[in-house]
mmCIF file with all atom_site columns, C-alpha atoms in Angstrom:
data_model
loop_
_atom_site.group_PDB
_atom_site.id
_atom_site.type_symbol
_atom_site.label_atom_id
_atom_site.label_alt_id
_atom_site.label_comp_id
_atom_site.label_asym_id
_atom_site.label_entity_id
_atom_site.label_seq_id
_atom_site.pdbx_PDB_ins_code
_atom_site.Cartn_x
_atom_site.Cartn_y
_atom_site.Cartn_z
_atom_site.occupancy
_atom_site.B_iso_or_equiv
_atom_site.pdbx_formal_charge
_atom_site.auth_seq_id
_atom_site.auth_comp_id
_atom_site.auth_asym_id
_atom_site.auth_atom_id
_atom_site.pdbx_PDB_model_num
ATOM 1   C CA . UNK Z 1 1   ? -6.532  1.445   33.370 1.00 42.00 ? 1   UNK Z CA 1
ATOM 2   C CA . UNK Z 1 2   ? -8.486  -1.460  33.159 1.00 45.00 ? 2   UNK Z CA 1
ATOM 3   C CA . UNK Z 1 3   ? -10.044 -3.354  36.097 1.00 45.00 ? 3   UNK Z CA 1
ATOM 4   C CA . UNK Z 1 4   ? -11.218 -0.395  38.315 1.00 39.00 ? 4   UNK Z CA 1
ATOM 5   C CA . UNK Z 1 5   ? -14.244 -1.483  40.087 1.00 42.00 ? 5   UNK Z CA 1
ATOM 6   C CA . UNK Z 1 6   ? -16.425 0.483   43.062 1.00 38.00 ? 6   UNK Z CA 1
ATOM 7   C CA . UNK Z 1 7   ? -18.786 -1.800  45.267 1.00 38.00 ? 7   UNK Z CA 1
ATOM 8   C CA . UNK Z 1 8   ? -22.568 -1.316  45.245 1.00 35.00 ? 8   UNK Z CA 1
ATOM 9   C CA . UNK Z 1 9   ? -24.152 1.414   46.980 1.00 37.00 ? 9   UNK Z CA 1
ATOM 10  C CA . UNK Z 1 10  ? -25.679 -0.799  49.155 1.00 36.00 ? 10  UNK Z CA 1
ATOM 11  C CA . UNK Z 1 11  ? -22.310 -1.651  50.528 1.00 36.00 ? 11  UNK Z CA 1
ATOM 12  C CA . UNK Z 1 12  ? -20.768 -0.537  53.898 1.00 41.00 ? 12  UNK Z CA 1
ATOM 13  C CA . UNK Z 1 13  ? -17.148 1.780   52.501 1.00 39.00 ? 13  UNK Z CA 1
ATOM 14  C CA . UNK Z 1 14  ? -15.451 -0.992  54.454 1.00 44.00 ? 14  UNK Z CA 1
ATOM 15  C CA . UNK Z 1 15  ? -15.882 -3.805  51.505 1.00 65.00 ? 15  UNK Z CA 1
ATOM 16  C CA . UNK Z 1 16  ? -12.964 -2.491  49.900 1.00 82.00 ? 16  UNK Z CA 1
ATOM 17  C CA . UNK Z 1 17  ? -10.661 -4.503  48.795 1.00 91.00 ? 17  UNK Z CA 1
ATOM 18  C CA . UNK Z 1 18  ? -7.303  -4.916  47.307 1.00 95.00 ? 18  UNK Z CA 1
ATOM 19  C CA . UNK Z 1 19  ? -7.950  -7.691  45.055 1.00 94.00 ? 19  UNK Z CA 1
ATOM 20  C CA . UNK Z 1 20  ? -6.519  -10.025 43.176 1.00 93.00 ? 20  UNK Z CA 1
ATOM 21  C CA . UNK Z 1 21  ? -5.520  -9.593  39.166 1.00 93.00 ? 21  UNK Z CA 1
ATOM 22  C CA . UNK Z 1 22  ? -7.909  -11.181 36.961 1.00 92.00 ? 22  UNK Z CA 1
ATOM 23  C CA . UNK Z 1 23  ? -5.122  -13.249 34.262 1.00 88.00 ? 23  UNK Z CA 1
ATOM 24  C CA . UNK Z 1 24  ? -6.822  -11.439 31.534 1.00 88.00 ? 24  UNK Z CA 1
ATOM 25  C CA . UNK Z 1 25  ? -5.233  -8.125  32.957 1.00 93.00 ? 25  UNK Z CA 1
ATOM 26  C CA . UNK Z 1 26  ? -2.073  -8.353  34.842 1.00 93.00 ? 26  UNK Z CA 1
ATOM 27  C CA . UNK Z 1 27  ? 0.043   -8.412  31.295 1.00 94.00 ? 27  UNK Z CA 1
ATOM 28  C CA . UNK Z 1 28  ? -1.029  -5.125  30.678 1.00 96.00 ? 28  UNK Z CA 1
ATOM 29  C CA . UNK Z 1 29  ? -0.234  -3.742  33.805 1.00 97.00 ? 29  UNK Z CA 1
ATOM 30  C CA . UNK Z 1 30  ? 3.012   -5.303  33.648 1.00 96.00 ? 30  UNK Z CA 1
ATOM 31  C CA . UNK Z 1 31  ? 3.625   -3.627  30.328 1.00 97.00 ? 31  UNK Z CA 1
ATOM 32  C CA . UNK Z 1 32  ? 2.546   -0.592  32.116 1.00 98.00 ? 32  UNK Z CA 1
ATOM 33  C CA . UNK Z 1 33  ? 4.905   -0.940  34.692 1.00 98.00 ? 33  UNK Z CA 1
ATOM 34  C CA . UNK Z 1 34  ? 7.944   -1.558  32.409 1.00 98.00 ? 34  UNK Z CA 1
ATOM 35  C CA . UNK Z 1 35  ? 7.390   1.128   30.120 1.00 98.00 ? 35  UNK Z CA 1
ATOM 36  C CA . UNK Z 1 36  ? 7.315   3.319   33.345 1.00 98.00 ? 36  UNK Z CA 1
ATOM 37  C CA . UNK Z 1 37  ? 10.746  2.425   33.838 1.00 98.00 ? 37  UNK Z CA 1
ATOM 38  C CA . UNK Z 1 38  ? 12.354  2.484   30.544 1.00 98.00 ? 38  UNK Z CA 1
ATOM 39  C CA . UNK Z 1 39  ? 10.354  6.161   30.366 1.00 98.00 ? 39  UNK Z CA 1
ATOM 40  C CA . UNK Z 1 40  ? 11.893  7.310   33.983 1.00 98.00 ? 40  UNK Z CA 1
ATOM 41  C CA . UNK Z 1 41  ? 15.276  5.522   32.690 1.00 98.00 ? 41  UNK Z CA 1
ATOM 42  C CA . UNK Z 1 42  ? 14.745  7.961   29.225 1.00 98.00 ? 42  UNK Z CA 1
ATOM 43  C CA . UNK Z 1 43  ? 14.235  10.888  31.210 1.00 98.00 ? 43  UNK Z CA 1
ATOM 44  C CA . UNK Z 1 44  ? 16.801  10.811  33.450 1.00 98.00 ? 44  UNK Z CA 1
ATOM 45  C CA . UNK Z 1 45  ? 19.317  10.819  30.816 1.00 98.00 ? 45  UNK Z CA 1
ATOM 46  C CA . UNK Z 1 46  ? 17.634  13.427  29.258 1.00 98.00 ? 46  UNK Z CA 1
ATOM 47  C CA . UNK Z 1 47  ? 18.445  15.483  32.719 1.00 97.00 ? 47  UNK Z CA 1
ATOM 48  C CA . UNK Z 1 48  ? 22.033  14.773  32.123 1.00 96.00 ? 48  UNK Z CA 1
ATOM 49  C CA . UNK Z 1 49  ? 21.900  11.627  34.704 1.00 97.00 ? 49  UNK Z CA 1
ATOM 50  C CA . UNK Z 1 50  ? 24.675  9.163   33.814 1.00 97.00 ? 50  UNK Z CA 1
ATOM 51  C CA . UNK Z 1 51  ? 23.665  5.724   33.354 1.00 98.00 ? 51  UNK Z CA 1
ATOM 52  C CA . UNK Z 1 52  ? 26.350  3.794   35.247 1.00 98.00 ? 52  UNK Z CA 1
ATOM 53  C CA . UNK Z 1 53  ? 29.509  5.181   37.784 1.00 97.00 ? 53  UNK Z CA 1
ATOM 54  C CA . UNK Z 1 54  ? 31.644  6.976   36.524 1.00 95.00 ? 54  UNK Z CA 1
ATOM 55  C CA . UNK Z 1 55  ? 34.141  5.247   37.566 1.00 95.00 ? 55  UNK Z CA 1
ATOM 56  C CA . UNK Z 1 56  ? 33.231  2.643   34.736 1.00 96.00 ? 56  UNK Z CA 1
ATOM 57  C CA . UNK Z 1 57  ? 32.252  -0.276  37.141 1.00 96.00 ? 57  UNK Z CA 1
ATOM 58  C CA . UNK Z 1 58  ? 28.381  -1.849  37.913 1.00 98.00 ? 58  UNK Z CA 1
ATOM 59  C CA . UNK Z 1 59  ? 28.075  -2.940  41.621 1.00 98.00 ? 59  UNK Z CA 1
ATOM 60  C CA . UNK Z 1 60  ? 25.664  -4.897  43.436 1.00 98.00 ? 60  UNK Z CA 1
ATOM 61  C CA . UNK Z 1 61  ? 26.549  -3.599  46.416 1.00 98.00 ? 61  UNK Z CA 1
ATOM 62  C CA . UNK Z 1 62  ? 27.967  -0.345  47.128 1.00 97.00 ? 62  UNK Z CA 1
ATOM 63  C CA . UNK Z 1 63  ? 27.946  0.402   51.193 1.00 96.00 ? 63  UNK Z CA 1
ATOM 64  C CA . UNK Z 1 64  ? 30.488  3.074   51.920 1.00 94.00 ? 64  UNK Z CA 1
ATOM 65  C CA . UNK Z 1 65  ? 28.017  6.471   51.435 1.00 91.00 ? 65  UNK Z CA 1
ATOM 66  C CA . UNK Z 1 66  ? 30.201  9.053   52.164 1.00 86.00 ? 66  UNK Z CA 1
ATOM 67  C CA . UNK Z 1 67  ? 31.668  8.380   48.734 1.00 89.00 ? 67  UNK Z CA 1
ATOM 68  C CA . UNK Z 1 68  ? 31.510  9.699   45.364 1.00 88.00 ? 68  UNK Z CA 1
ATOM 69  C CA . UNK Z 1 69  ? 30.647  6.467   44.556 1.00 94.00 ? 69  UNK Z CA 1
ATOM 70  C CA . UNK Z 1 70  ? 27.107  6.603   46.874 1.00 92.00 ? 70  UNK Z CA 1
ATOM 71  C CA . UNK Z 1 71  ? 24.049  5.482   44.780 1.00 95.00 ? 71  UNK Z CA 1
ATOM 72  C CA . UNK Z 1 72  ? 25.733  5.057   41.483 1.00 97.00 ? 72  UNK Z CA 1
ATOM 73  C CA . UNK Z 1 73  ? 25.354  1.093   41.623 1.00 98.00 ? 73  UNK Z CA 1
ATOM 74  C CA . UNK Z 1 74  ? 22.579  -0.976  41.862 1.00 98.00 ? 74  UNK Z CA 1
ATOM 75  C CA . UNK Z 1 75  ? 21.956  -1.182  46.002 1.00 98.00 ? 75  UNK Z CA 1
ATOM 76  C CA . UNK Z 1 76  ? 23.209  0.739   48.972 1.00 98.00 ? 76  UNK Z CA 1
ATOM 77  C CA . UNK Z 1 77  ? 22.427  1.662   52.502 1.00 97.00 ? 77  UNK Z CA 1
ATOM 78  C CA . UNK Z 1 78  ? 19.740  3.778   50.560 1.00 97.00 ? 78  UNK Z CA 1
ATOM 79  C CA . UNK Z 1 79  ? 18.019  0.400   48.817 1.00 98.00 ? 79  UNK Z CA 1
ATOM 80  C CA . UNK Z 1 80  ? 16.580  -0.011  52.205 1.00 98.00 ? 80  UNK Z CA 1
ATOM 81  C CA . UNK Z 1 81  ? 14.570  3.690   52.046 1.00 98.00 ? 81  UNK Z CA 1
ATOM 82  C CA . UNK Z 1 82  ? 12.784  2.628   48.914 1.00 98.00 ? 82  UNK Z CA 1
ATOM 83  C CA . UNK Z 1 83  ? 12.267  -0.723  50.512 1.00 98.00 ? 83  UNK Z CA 1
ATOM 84  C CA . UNK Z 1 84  ? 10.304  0.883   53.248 1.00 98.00 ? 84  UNK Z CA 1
ATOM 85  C CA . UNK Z 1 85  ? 8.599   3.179   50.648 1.00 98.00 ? 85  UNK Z CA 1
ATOM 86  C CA . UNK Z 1 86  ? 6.958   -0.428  48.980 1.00 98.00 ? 86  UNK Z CA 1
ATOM 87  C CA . UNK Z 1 87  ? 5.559   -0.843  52.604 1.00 98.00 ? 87  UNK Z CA 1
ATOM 88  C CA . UNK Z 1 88  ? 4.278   2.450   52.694 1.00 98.00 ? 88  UNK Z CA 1
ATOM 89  C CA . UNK Z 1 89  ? 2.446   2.537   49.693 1.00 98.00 ? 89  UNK Z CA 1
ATOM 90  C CA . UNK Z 1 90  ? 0.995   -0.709  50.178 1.00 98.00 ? 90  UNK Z CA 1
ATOM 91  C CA . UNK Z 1 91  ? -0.516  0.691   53.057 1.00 98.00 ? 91  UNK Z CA 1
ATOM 92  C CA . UNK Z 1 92  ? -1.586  3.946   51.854 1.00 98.00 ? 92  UNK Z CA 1
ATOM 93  C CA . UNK Z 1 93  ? -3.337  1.979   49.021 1.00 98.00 ? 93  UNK Z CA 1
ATOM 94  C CA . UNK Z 1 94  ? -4.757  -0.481  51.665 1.00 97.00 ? 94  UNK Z CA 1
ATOM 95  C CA . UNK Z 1 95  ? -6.237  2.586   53.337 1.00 97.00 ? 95  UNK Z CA 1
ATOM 96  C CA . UNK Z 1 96  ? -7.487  4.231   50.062 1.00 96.00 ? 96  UNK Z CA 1
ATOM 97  C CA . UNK Z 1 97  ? -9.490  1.233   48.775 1.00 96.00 ? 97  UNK Z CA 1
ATOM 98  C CA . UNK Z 1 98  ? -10.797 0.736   52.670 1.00 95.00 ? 98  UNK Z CA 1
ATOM 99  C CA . UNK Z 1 99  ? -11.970 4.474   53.419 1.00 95.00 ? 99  UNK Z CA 1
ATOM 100 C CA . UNK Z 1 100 ? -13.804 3.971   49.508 1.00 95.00 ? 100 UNK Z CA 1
ATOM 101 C CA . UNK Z 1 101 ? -14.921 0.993   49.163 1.00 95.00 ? 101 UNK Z CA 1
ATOM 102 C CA . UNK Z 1 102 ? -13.265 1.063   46.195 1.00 95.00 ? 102 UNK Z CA 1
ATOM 103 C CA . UNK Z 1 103 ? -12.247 -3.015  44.958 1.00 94.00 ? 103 UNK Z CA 1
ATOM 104 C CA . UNK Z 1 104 ? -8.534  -2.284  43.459 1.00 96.00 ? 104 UNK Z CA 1
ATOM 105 C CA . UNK Z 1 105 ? -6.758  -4.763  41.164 1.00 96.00 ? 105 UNK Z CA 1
ATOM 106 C CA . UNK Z 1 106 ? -3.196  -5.137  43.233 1.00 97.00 ? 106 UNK Z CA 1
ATOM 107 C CA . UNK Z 1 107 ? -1.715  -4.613  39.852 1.00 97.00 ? 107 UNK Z CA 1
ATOM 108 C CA . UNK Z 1 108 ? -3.239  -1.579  39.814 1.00 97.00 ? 108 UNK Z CA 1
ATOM 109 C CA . UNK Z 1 109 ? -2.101  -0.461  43.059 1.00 98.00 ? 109 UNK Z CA 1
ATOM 110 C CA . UNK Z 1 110 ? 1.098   -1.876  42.563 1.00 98.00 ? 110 UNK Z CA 1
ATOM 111 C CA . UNK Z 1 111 ? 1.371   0.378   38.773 1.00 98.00 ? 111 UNK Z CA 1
ATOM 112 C CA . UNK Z 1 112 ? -0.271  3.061   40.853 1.00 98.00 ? 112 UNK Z CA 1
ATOM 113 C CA . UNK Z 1 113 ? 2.868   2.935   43.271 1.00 98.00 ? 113 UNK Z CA 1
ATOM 114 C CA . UNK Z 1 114 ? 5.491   2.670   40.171 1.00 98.00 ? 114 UNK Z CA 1
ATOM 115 C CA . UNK Z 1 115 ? 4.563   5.965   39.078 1.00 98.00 ? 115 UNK Z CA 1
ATOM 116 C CA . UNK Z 1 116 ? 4.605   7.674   42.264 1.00 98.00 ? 116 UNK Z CA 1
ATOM 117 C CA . UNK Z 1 117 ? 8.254   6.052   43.367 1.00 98.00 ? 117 UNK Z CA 1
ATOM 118 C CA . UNK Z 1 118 ? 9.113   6.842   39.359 1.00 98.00 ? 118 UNK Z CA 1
ATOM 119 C CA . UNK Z 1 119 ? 8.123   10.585  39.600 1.00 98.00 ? 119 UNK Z CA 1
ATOM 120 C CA . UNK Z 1 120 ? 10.303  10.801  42.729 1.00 98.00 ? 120 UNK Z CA 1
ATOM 121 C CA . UNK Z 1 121 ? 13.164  9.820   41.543 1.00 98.00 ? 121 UNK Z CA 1
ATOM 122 C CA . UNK Z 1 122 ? 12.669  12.057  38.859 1.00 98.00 ? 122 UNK Z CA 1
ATOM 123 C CA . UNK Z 1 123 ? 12.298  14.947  41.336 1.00 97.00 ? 123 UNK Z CA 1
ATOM 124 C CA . UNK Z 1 124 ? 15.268  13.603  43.966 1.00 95.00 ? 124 UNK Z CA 1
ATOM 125 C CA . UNK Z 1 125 ? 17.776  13.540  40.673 1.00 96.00 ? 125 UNK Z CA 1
ATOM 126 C CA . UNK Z 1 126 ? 16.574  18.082  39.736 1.00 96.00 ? 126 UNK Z CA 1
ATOM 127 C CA . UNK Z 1 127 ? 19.303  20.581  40.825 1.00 94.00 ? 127 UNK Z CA 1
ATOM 128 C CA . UNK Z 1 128 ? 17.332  21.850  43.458 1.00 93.00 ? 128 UNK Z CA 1
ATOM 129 C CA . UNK Z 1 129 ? 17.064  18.555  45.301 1.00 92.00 ? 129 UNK Z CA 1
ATOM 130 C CA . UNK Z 1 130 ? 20.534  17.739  45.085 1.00 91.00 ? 130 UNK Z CA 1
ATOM 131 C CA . UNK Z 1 131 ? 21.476  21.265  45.813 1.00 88.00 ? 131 UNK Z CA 1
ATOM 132 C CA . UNK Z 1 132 ? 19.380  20.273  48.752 1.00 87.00 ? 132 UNK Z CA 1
ATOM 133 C CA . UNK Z 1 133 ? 21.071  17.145  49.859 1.00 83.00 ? 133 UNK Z CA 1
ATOM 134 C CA . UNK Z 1 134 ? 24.408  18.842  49.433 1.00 81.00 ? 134 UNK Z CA 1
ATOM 135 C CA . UNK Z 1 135 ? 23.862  21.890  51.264 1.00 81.00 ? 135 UNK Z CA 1
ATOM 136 C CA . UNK Z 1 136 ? 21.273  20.390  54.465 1.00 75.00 ? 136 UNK Z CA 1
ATOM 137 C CA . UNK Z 1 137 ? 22.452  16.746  54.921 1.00 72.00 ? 137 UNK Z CA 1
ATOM 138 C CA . UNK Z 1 138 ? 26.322  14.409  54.881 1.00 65.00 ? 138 UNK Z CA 1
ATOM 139 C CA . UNK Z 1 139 ? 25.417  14.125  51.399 1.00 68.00 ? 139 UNK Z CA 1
ATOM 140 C CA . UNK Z 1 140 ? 28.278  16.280  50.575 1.00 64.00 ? 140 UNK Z CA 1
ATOM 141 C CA . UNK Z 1 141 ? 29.761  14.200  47.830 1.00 72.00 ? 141 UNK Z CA 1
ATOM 142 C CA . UNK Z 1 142 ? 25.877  13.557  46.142 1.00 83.00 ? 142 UNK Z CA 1
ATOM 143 C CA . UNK Z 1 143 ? 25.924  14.783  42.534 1.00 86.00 ? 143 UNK Z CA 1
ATOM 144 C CA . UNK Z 1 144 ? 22.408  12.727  41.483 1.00 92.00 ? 144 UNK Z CA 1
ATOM 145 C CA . UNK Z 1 145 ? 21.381  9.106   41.401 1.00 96.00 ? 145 UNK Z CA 1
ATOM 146 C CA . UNK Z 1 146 ? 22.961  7.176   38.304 1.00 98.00 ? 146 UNK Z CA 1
ATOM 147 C CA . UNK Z 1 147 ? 19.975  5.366   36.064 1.00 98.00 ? 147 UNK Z CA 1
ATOM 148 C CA . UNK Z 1 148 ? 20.650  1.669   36.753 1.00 98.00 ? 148 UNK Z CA 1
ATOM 149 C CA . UNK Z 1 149 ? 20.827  3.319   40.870 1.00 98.00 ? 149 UNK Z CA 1
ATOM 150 C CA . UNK Z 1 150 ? 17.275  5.114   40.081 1.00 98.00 ? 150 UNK Z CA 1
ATOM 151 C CA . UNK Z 1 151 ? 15.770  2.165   38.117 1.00 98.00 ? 151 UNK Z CA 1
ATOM 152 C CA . UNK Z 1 152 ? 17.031  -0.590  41.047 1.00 98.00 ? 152 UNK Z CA 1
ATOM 153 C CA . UNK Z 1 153 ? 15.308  1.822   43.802 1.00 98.00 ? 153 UNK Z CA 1
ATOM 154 C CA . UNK Z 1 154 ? 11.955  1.607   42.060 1.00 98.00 ? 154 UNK Z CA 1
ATOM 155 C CA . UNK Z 1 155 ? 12.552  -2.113  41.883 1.00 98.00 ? 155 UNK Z CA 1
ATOM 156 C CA . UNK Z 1 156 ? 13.449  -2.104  45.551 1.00 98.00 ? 156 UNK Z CA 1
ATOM 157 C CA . UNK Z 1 157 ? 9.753   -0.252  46.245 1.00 98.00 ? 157 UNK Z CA 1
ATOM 158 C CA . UNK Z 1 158 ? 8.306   -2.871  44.379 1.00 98.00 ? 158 UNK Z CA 1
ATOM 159 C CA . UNK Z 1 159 ? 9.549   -5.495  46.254 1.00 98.00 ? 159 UNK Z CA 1
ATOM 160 C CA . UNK Z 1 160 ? 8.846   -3.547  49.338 1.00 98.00 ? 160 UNK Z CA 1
ATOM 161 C CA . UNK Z 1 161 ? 5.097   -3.756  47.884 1.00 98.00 ? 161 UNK Z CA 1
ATOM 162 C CA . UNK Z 1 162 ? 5.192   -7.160  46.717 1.00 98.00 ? 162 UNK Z CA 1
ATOM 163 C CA . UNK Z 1 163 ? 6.195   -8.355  50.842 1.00 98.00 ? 163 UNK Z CA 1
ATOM 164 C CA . UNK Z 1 164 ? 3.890   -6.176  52.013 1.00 98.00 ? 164 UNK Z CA 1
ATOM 165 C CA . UNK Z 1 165 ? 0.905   -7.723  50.343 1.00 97.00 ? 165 UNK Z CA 1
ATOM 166 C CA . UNK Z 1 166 ? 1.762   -11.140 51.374 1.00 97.00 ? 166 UNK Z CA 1
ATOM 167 C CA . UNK Z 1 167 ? 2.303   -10.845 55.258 1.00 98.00 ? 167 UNK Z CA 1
ATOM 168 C CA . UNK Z 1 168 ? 0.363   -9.319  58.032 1.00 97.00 ? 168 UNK Z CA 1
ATOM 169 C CA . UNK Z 1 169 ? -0.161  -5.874  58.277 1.00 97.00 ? 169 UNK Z CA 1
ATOM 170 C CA . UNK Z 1 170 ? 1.768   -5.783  62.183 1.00 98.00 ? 170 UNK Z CA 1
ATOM 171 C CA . UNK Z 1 171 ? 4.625   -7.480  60.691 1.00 98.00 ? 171 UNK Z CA 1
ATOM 172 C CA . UNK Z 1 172 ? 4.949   -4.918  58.344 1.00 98.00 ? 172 UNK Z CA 1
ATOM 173 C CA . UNK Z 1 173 ? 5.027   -2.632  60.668 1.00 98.00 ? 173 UNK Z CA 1
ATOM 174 C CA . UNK Z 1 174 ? 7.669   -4.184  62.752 1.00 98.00 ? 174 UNK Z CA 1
ATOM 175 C CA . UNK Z 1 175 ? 9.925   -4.442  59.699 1.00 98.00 ? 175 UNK Z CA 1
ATOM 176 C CA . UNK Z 1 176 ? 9.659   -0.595  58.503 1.00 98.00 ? 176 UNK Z CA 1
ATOM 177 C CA . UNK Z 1 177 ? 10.491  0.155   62.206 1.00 98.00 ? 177 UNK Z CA 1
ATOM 178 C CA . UNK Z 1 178 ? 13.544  -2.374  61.766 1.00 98.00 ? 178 UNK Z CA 1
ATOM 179 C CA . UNK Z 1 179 ? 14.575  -1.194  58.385 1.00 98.00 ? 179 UNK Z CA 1
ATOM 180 C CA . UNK Z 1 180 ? 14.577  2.327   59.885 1.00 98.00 ? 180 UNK Z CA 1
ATOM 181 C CA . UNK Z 1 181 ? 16.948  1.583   63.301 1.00 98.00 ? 181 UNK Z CA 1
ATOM 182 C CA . UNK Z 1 182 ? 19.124  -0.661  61.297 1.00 98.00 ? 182 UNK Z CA 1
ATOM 183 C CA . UNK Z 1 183 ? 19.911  2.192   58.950 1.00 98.00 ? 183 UNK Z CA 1
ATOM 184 C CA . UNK Z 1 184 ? 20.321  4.817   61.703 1.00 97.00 ? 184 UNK Z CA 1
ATOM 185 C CA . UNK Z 1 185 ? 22.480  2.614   63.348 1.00 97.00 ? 185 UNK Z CA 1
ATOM 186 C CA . UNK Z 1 186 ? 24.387  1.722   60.757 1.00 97.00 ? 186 UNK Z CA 1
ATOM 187 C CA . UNK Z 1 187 ? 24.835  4.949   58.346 1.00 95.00 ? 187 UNK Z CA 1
ATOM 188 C CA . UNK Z 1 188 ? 23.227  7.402   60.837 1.00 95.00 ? 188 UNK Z CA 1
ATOM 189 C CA . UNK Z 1 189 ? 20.772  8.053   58.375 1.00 95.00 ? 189 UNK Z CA 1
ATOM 190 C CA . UNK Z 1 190 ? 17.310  6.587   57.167 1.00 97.00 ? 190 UNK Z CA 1
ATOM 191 C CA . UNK Z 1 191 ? 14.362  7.773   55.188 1.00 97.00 ? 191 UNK Z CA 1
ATOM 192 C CA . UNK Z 1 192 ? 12.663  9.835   58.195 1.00 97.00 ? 192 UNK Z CA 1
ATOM 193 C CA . UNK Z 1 193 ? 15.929  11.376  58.842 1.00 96.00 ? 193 UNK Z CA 1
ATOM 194 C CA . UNK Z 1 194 ? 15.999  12.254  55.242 1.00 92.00 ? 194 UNK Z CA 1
ATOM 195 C CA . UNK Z 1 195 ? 13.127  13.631  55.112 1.00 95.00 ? 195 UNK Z CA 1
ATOM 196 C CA . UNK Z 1 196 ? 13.219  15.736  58.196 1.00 95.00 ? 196 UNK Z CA 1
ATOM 197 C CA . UNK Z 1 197 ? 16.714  17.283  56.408 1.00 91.00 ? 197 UNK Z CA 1
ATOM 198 C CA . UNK Z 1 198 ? 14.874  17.543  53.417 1.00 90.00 ? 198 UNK Z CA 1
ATOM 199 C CA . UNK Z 1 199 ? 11.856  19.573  54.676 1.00 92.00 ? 199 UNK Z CA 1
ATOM 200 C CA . UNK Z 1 200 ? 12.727  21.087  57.977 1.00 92.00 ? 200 UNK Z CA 1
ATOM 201 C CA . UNK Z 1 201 ? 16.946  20.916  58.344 1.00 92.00 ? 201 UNK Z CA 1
ATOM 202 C CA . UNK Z 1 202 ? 17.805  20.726  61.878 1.00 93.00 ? 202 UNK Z CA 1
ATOM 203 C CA . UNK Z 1 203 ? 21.626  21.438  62.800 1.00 91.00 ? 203 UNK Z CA 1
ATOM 204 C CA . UNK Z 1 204 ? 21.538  18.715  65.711 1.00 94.00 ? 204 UNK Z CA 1
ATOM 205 C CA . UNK Z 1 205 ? 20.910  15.704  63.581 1.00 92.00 ? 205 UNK Z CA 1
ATOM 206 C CA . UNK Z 1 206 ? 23.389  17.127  61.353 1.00 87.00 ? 206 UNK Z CA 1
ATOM 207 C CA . UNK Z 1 207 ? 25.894  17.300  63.910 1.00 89.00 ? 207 UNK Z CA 1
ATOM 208 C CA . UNK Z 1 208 ? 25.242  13.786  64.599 1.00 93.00 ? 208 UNK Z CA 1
ATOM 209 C CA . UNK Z 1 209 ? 25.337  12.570  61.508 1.00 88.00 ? 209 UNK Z CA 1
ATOM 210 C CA . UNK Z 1 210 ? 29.067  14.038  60.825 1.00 85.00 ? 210 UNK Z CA 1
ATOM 211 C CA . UNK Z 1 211 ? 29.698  11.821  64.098 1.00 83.00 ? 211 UNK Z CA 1
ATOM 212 C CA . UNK Z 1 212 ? 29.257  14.369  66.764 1.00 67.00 ? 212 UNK Z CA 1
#
C-alpha cells in the first residue's frame, strides 16, 4: 500500500504517529476498502450465506436475539460488539505505530482494520464457529450471519474506528466499558462474554445467560 513511512534512525520509537492521509492517497485506500467488502460480501455467498432474512424482509433494527431472526438485518444488540472492535483496533494500531516509530497513514490503519474485521466475519459465518455458538452459548437459534448483517458489522467497526480517532483516548475507554455493561445488561451478553464462550465455555455464565 502506498504511504508507509518509518521515522529516521535518529528518532526516539516514540515519534510514531498515526497520521493524516495525504489527498493524493486516501481514494485508493477507499477503493481498497470497498473492494474488501464487495470481496467478503462474494465470499460469503460462496459459503452458502444468504444475503438478506429469510423471512424476505431488510431491517434496520432487529433487537429480539433469541430469534431466528438474530443478525440477519442490518443492526442488533450485536452492532454494538463490532462497534467496540473499531475502538479496539484503533488502539492496537495506536500502539503499533508508537512501540515502532512507524508514521501510519490513518487510511492505512483504518484498511488495515477492514481486513482484519472482514476475515472475521468470514471465520464467525464457517460451520465450526457456528457449531460453536450453537452448542457453548444462547445462540441456539444462530445458523450464520446474513451478508447485508456481515457487511453492516464491518461498517459498524469502522465507525467504531472513525470515533475513536477523533476523541481522547480515556473517553474511549469509558465508552467500550459502557458499550460492554449496556449489552450485558440488556441481552446478558457482550463481546467479552462472547469470547470467553467462544474460547474457554464456562457453564455459570451460561446459566446466567438462559436467565438463571
Amino acid at each position: 500500500m502506498p504511504g508507509f513511512e518509518h521515522t529516521s534512525a535518529a528518532l526516539p520509537a516514540s515519534r510514531g504517529v498515526i497520521i493524516k492521509t495525504p489527498q493524493h492517497q486516501w481514494l485508493w485506500y477507499l477503493g481498497f476498502i470497498l473492494v474488501c467488502l464487495v470481496a467478503t460480501a462474494l465470499l460469503l455467498h460462496l459459503m452458502g450465506r444468504v444475503a438478506i432474512c429469510k423471512c424476505g424482509t431488510i431491517k434496520l433494527w432487529h433487537g429480539i436475539t433469541l430469534s431466528s431472526e438474530n443478525s440477519q438485518h442490518l443492526t442488533d444488540w450485536y452492532t454494538l460488539s463490532h462497534i467496540v472492535h473499531g475502538f479496539l483496533f484503533y488502539g492496537v494500531a495506536w500502539l503499533v505505530v508508537k512501540g515502532t516509530g512507524w508514521r501510519v497513514p490513518f487510511c492505512m490503519a483504518l484498511a488495515a482494520a477492514v481486513v482484519v474485521e472482514s476475515a472475521w466475519e468470514l471465520f464467525e459465518n464457517t460451520s465450526y464457529v457456528i457449531n460453536r455458538y450453537r452448542e457453548e452459548t444462547i445462540s441456539l437459534d444462530y445458523y450464520g450471519d446474513s451478508i447485508i448483517n456481515s457487511v453492516s458489522d464491518i461498517v459498524a467497526m469502522v465507525s467504531g474506528f472513525l470515533i475513536a480517532r477523533r476523541i481522547p483516548a480515556k473517553l474511549s475507554v469509558l465508552i467500550v466499558l459502557g458499550l460492554e455493561c449496556f449489552a450485558a445488561l440488556m441481552i446478558r451478553d457482550n463481546l467479552l462474554l462472547n469470547i470467553i464462550m467462544l474460547v474457554n465455555p464456562l457453564e455459570s455464565i451460561k446459566i446466567w445467560q438462559q436467565g438463571g
